[in-house]
XYZ file of N, CA and C in Angstrom:
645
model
N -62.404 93.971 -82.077
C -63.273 92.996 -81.437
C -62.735 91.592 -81.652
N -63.110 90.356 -80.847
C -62.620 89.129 -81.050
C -64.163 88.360 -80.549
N -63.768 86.926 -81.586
C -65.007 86.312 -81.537
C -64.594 85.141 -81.195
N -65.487 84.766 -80.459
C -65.108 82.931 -79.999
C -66.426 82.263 -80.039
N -66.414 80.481 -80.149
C -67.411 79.890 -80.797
C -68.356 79.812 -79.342
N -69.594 79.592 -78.859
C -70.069 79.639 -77.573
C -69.457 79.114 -76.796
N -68.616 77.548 -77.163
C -68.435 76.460 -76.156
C -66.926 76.622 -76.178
N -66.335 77.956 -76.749
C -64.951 78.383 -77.002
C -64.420 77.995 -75.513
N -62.846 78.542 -75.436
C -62.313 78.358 -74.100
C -62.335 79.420 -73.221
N -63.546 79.389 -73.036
C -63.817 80.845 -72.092
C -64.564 81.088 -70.676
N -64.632 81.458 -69.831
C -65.219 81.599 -68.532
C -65.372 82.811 -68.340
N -66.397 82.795 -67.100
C -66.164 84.202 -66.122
C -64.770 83.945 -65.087
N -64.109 84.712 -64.701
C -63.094 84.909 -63.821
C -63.778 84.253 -62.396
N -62.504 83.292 -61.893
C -63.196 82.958 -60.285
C -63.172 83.908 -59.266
N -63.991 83.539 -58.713
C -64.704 84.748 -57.672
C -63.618 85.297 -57.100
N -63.470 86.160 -56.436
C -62.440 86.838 -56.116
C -61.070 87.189 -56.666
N -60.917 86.923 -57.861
C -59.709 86.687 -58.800
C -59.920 87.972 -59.611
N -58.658 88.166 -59.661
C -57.902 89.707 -60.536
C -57.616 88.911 -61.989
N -57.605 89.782 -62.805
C -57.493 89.572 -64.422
C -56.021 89.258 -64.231
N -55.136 89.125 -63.590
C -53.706 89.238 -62.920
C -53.515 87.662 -62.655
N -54.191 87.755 -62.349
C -54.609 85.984 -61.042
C -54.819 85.339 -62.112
N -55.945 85.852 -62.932
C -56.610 84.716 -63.529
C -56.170 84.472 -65.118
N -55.492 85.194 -65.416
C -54.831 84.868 -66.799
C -54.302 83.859 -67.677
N -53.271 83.272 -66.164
C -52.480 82.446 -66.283
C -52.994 80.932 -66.190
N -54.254 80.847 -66.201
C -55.310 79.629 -65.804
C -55.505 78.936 -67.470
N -55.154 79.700 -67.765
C -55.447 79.103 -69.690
C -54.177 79.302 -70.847
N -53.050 79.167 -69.699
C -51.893 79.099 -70.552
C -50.675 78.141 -69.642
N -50.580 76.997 -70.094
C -49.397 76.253 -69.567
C -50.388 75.186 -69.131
N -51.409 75.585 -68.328
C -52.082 74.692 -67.598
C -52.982 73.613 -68.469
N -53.402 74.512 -69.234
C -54.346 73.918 -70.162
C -53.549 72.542 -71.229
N -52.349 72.473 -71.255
C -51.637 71.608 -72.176
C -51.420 70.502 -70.814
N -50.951 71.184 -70.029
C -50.995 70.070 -68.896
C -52.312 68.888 -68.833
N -53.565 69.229 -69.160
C -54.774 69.063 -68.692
C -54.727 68.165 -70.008
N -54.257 68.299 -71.382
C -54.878 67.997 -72.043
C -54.173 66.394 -71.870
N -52.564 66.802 -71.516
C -51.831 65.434 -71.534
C -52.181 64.419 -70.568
N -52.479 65.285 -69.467
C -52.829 64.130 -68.308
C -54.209 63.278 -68.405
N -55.200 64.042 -69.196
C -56.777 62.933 -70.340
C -55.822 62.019 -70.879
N -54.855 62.566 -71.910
C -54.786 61.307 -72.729
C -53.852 60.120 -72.623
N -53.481 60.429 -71.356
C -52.342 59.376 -70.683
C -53.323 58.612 -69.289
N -54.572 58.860 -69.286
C -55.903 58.380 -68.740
C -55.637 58.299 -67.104
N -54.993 59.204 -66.344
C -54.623 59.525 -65.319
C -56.053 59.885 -64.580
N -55.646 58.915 -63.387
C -56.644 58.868 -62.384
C -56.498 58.489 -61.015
N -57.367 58.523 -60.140
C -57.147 58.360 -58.743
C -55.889 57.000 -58.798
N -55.185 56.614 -57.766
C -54.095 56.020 -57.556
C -53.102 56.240 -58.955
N -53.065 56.598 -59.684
C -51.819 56.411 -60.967
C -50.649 57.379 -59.890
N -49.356 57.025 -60.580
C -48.432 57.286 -60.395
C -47.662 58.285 -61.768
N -47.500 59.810 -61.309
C -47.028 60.364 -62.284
C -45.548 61.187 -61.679
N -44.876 60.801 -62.772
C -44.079 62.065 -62.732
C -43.572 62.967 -62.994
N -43.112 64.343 -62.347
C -43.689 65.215 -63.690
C -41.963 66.144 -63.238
N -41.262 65.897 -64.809
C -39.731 66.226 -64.967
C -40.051 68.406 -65.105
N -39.413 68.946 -64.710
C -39.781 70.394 -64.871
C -41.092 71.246 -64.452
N -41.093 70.713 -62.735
C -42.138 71.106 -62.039
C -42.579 72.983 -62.034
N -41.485 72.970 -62.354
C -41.553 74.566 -62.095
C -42.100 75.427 -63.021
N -42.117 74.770 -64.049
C -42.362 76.030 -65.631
C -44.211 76.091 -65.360
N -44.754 76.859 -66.679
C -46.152 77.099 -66.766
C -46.723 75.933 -66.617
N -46.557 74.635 -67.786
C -47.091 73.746 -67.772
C -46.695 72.766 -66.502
N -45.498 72.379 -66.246
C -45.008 71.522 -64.657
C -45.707 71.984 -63.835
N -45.951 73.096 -63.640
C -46.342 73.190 -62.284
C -47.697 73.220 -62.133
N -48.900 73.093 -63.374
C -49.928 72.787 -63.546
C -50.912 71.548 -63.809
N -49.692 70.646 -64.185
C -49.306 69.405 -64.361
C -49.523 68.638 -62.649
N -48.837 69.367 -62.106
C -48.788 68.758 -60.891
C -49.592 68.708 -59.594
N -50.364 69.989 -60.004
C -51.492 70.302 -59.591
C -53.024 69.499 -59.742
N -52.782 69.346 -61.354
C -54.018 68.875 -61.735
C -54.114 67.643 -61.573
N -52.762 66.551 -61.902
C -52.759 65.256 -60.953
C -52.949 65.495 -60.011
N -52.580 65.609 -59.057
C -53.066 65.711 -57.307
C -54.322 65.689 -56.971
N -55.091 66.550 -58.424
C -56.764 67.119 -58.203
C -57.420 65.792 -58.791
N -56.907 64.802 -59.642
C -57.265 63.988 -60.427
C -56.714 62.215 -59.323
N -56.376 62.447 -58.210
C -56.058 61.521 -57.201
C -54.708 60.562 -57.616
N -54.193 61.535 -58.311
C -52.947 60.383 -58.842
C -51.935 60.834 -57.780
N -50.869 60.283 -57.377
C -49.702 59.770 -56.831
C -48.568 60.645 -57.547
N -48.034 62.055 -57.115
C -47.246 62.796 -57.978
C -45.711 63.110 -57.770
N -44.776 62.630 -58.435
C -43.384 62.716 -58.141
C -42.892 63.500 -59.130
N -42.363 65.017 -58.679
C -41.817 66.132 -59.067
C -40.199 66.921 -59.154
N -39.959 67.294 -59.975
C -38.611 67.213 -60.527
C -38.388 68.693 -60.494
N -37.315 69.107 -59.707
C -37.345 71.187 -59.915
C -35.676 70.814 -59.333
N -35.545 72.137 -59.329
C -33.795 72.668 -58.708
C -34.306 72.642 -57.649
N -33.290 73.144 -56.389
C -32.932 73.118 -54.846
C -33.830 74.572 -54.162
N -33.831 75.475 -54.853
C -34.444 76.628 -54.198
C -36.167 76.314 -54.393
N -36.990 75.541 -55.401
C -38.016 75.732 -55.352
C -38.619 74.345 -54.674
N -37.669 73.819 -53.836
C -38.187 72.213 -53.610
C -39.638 72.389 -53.131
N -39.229 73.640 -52.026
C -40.498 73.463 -50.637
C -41.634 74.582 -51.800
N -41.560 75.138 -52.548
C -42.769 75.673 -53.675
C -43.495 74.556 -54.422
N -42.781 73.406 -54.446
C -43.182 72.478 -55.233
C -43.831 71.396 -54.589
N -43.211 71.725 -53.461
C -44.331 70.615 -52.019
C -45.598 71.378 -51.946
N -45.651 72.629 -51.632
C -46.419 73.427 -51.383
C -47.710 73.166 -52.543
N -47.467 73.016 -53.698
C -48.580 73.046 -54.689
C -49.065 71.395 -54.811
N -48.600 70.553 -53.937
C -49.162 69.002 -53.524
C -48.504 67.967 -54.139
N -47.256 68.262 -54.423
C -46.569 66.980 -54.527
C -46.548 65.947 -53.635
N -46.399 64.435 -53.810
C -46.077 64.105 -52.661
C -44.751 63.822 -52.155
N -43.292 63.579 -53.882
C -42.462 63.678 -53.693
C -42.262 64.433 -54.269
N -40.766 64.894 -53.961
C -40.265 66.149 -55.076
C -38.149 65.619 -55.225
N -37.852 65.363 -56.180
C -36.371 65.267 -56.524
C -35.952 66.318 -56.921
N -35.190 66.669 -55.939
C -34.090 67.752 -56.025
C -33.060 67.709 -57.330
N -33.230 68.626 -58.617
C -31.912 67.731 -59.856
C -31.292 67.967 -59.311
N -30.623 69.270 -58.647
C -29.153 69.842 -58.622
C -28.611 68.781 -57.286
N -29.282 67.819 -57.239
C -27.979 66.700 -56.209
C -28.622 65.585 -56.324
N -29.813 65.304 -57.180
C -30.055 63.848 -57.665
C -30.448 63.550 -58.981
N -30.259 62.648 -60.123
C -30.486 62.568 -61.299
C -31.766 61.317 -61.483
N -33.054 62.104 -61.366
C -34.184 61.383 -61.243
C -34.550 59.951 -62.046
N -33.744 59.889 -63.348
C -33.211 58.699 -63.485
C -32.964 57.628 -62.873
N -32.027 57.240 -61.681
C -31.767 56.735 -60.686
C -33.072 56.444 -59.927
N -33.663 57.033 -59.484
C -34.992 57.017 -58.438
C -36.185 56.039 -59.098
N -35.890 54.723 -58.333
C -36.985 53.899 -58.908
C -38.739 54.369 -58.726
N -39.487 53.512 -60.400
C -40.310 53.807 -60.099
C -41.643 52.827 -59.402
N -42.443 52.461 -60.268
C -42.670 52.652 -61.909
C -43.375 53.855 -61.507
N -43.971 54.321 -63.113
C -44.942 55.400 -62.690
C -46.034 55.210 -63.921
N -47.092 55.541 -64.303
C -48.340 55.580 -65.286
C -47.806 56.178 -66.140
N -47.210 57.622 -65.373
C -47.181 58.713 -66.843
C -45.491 59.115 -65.842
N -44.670 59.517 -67.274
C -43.298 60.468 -66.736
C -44.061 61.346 -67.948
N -44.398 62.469 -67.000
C -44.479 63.719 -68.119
C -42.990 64.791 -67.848
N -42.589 64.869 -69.494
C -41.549 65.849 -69.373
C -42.035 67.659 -69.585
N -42.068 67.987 -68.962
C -42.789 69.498 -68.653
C -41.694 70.262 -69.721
N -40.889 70.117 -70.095
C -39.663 71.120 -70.774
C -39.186 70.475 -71.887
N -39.225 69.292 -71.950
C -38.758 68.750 -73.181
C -37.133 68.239 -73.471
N -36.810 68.181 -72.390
C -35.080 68.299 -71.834
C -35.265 66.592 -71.858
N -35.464 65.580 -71.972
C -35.378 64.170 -71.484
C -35.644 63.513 -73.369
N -35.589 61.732 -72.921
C -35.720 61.137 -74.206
C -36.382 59.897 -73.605
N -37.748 58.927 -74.361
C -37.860 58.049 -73.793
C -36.495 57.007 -73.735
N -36.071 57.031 -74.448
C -35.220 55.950 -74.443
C -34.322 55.692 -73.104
N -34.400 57.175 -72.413
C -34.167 57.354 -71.349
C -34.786 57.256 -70.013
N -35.996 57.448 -70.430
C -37.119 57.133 -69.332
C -37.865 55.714 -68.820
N -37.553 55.004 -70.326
C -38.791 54.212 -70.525
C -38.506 52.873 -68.909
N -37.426 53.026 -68.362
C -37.245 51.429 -67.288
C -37.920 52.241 -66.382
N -38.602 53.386 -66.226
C -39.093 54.001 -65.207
C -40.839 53.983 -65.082
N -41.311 53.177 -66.474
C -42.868 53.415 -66.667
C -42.930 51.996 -66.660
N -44.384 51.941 -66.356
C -44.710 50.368 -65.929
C -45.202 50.010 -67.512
N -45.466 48.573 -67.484
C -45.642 48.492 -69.126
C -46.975 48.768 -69.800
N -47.734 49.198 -68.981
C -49.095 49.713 -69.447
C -48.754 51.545 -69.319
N -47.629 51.528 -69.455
C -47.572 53.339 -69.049
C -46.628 54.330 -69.997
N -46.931 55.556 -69.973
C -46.579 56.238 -71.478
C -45.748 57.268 -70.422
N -45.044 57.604 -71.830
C -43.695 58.850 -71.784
C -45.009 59.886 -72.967
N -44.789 61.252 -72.065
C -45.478 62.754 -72.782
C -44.331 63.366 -72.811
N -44.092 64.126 -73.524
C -43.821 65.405 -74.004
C -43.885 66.461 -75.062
N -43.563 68.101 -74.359
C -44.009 68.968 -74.705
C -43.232 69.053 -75.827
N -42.358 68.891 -76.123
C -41.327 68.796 -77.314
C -41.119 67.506 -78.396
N -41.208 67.791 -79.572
C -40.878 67.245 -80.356
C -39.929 66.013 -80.518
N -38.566 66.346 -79.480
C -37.779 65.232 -79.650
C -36.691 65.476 -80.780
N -35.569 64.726 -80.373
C -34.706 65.044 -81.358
C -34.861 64.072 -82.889
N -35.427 65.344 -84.116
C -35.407 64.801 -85.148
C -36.600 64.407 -85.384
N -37.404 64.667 -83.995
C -38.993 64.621 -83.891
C -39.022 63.533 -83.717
N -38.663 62.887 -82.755
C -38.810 61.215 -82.703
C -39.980 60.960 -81.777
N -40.359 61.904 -81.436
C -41.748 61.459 -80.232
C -43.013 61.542 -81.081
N -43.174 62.547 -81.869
C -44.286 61.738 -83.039
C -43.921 60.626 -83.512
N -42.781 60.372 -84.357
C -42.731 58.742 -84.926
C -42.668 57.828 -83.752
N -42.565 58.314 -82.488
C -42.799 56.947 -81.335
C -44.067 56.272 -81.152
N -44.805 57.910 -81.257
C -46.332 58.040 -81.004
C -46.825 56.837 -82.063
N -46.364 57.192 -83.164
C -47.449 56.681 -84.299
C -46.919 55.211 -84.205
N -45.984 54.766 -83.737
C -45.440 53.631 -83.955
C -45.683 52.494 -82.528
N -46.339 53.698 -81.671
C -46.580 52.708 -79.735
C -47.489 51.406 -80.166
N -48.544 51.969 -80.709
C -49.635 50.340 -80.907
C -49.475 49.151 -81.733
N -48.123 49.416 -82.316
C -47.528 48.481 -83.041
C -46.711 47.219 -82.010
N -46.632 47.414 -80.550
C -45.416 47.012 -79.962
C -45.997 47.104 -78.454
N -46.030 45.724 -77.627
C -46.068 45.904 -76.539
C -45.347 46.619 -75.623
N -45.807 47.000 -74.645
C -44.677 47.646 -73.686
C -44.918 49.402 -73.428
N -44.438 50.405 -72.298
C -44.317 51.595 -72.136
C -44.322 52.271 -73.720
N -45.149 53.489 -73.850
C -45.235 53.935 -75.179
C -44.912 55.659 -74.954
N -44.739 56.383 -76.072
C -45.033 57.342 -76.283
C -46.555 57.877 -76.737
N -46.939 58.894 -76.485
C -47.831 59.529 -76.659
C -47.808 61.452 -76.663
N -48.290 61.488 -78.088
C -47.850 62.824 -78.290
C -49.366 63.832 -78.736
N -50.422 63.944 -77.597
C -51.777 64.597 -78.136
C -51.564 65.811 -78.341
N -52.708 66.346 -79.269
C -52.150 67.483 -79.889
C -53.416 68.589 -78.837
N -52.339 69.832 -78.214
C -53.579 70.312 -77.438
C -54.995 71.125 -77.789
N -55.628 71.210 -76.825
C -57.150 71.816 -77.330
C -57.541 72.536 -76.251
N -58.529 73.096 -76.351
C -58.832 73.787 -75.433
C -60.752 74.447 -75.105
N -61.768 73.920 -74.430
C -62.894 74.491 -74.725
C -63.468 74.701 -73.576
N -64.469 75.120 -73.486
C -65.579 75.894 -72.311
C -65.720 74.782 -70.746
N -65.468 74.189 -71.352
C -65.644 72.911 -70.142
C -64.260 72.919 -69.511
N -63.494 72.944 -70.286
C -62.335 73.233 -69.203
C -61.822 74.212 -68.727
N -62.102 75.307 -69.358
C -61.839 76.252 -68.526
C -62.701 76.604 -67.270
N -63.841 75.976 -67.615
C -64.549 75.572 -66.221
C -63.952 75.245 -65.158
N -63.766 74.214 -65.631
C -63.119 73.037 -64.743
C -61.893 73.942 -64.049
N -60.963 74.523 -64.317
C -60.259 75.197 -63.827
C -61.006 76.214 -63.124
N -61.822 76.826 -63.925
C -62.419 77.763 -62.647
C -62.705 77.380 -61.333
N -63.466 76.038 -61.623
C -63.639 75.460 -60.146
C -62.682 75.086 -59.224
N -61.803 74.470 -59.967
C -60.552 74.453 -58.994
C -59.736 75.537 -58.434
N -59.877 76.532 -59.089
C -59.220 77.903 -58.668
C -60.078 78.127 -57.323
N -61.278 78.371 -57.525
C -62.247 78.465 -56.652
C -62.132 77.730 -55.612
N -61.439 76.182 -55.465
C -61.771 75.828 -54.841
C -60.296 75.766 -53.689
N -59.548 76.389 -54.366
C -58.024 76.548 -53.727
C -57.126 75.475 -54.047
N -57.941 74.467 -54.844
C -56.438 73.044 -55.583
C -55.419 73.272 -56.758
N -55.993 74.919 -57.576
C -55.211 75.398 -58.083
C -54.986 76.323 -58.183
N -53.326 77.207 -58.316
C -53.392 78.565 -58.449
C -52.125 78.119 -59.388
N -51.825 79.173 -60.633
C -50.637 79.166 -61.128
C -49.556 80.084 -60.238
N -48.487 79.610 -61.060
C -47.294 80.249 -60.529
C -47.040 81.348 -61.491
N -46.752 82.396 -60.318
C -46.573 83.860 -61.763
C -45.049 84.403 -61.126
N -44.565 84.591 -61.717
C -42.836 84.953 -61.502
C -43.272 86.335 -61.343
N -43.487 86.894 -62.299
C -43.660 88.571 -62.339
C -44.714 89.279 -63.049
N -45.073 90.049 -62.671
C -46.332 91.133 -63.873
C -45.060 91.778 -63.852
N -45.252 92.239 -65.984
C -44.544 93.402 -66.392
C -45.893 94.416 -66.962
N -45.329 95.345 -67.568
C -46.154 96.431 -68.178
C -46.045 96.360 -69.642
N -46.941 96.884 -70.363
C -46.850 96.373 -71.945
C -45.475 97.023 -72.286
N -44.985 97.801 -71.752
C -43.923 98.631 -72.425
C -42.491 97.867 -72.124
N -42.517 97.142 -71.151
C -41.840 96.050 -70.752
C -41.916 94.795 -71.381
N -42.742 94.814 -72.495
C -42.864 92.902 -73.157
C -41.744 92.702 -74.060
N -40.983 93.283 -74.543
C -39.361 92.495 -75.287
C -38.524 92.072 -74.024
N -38.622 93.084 -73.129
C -37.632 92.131 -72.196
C -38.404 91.363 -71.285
N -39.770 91.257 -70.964
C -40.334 90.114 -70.916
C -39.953 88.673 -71.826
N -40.099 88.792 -73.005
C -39.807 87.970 -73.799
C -38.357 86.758 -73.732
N -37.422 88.104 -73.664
C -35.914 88.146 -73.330
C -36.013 86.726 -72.503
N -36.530 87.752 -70.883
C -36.147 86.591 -69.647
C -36.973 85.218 -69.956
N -38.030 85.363 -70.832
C -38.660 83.960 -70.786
C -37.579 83.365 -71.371
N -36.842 83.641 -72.823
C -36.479 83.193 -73.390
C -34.899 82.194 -72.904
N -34.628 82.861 -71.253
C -33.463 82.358 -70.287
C -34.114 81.067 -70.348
N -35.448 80.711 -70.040
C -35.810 79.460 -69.006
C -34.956 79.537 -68.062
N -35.276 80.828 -67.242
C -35.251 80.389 -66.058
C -36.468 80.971 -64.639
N -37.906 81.052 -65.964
C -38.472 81.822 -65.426
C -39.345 80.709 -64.204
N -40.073 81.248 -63.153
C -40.899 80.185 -62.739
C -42.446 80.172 -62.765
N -43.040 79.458 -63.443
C -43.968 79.806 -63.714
C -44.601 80.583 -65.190
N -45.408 81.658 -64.586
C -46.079 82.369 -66.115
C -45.667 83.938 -65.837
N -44.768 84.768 -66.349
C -44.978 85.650 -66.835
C -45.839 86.487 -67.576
N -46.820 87.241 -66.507
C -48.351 87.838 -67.236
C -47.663 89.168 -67.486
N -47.879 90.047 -68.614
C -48.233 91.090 -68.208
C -49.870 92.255 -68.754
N -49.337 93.362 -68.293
C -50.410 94.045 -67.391
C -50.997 95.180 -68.987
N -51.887 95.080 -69.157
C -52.421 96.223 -69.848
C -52.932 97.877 -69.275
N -52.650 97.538 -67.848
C -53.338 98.709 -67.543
C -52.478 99.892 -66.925
């Protein structure tokens, strides 16, 4: 048996949704959700979001869009038009442009993968605007950025730590429901299949969430 607190992170499944469908609504997405609160993203902001494609990118990009922000998206060449499709309004192709280059400003550069550095980002955020990421940083420098942003005018880091409760998984329900979000699922495997599940996650080169199937 498993126990969760009432206001835990839990829902009923959206209406018409398979345990298949709906799995993937409280993994990737939910870190997305938590970064885009604390980088205070809202109607007109400008975000952009580096690694559109993974669990969290591509939930990321979604949930801005749902939140009225302005979203500029970062994937390889085969998933451009997947990445329009889920409401970008731009999308940079890496494999023939280095998004670097591409002026901005933007509110938030969220790095979805953890592949980037502010030090690299930062001429791209306006000066009221923060660098996220899912990664640590080399040597962990995005916590000591974090702790060190309100010391120092200018573009900051920000590194919230995620959470997860009843209200938002709501909140996702409704949006599922309402068709502004669906995750991206690469593949259902079978439990007998989860090491090499594991395996291919472990390529990054998966897209999306890899669920698999208990039944």
């Amino acid at each position: 048996y498993m126990t969760t607190p009432a206001e835990g992170g839990v829902a009923l499944l959206p209406t018409g949704w398979t345990y298949t469908e709906a799995a993937p609504l409280t993994e990737g997405i939910h870190y997305a959700w938590c970064d885009l609160k604390a980088a205070g993203i809202g109607p007109g902001s400008r975000v952009l979001v580096y690694g559109a494609t993974g669990a969290i990118g591509s939930g990321a990009v979604q949930l801005a869009v749902s939140l009225g922000a302005e979203v500029t998206a970062v994937c390889t060449t085969p998933q451009v038009q997947r990445i329009k499709e889920l409401g970008a309004h731009r999308v940079i192709d890496r494999s023939t442009t280095d998004f670097l280059t591409v002026p901005g400003p933007y509110e938030l550069v969220f790095d979805a993968v953890g592949k980037s550095r502010f030090t690299r980002c930062k001429h791209l955020l306006t000066d009221q605007g923060c660098y996220i990421s899912t990664e640590l940083g080399p040597r962990g420098e995005n916590i000591f950025l974090a702790l060190i942003g309100g010391l120092r005018s200018g573009p900051r880091v920000r590194f919230p730590l995620p959470s997860i409760n009843r209200a938002d998984v709501e909140h996702f329900r409704s949006l599922a429901e309402a068709g502004t979000l669906r995750p991206l699922i690469d593949r259902v495997v079978g439990f007998d299949d989860l090491v090499e599940a594991h395996r291919y996650v472990e390529t990054a080169e998966k897209i999306g969430n890899v669920v698999v199937s208990l039944q």
